[in-house]
Amino acid sequence: MKKFRKCISLIAAAALLVLLPNVNALQASAAPAKTIYIRFDTDLHEWRMQIGSWEEGDAGLELYYLNNGSDSQKALDGDTLVVLPNTPETDEDGKKPKQQTGNVDIKVNARLGNLTVNHASVVIGATSIDECHVQSGSVAAISGDVTNAYVYDDAACTFNNNVTNLRLIATVENTVDTNVSVVGTVAYASTANGGGILKEYYNFAAGSFYFDTYSGLMTDPNLYSTTGNGPAAAPQTPAPTAAPSQSQTTSSSSSGEYDDVPKTGESNLLIWLFAGMTILSAMCAGGCLVVRKSR
C-alpha cells in the first residue's frame, strides 16, 4: 500500500512539473551587464567594437556584432557603451588626427544603462538611455529618450528625443561653455561648475532647448519655467517578461497601474498549482479506492 501511494505521488509530481508553464524560466537570472567599447579606426576607415576592455593593439570586431552577435557580444538592455577617440591617436608628425564619425550612423537595438562619449565624435541612437555622459572635446548626435544626460565643458551635442534631466557641467573653467540642443522635451535642466549648481530650469517645450557656447541659454522664456522642485523622477521601466537573452519589448504607463497587472507567466501560476494539487489528490484517492476494491 505504501509503495503504491509513493508511486502515485511521484507520478503526480512529474505531471505537475509538466503542466507548469515556463518552469525553467522561473529559475532564470539576468546576466550581468557588460561594457562594450567602440571606436572609429582611421586606418580601416570603419567603426570597430570590443567587449570588456580595449587594450593597445586590439583590432576589435566588426560593428555588425553590436546588434547581431551572440548575447556575450551584442548590446543588451542595461549594458554600457563607451565611444573611444579615433585611432591612431597621433599621426607621423605627432599631431592628433581630426575626430571622424565615418559614414555610418550607429544604431543600438537595446536600452543602454550608460552611454559615454569619451573625447570622440559620433552619431548614435539607442532604444533609450538611462545615463548619458558626453565628455569634453566630443561632438555627438544622440537619438533615443535619455533619463539623465551630462554634457561637460566644451562638448557639443544634439539630443534628438526627450531628455528627462539635462545637466551642463564646467569642470575646467567656471563658465559653462557647452553647445547643446534638444529636439524633444526637457523636464529639468541645470548648469553647474566646481562651486555647485548655477541655474535651474524646468519644463522646456519640445524643440525649444538650445544652450550656446557664447550666449548661454537661448530659449524663449515663454517656453520654459524657472520654478520647480529639482530633477524630475526617472520614468519607470517595466520588468521584462521574457528570458533575458531575448529582445525585450516594454510598455509605458503614466501611472502606477502597471505594477498591479499580472505579468506574463505569473497570472496563471496559482491556477496551475491549484490544478496540480487537485490532480494529485484525485489520483491518490483513486489509488486508495483501487486498493480497497482489490481486497
PDB file of C-alpha atoms in Angstrom, residues 64-75:
ATOM      1  CA  TYR A  64      27.885  44.033 -37.196  1.00  0.00           C
ATOM      2  CA  TYR A  65      28.144  42.135 -33.908  1.00  0.00           C
ATOM      3  CA  LEU A  66      26.821  45.113 -31.903  1.00  0.00           C
ATOM      4  CA  ASN A  67      23.261  44.100 -32.814  1.00  0.00           C
ATOM      5  CA  ASN A  68      23.661  40.666 -34.395  1.00  0.00           C
ATOM      6  CA  GLY A  69      26.269  38.843 -32.330  1.00  0.00           C
ATOM      7  CA  SER A  70      25.767  36.346 -29.530  1.00  0.00           C
ATOM      8  CA  ASP A  71      24.429  37.575 -26.178  1.00  0.00           C
ATOM      9  CA  SER A  72      28.026  37.882 -24.946  1.00  0.00           C
ATOM     10  CA  GLN A  73      28.804  40.217 -27.871  1.00  0.00           C
ATOM     11  CA  LYS A  74      25.766  42.291 -28.802  1.00  0.00           C
ATOM     12  CA  ALA A  75      24.296  45.123 -26.764  1.00  0.00           C
TER      13      ALA A  75
END
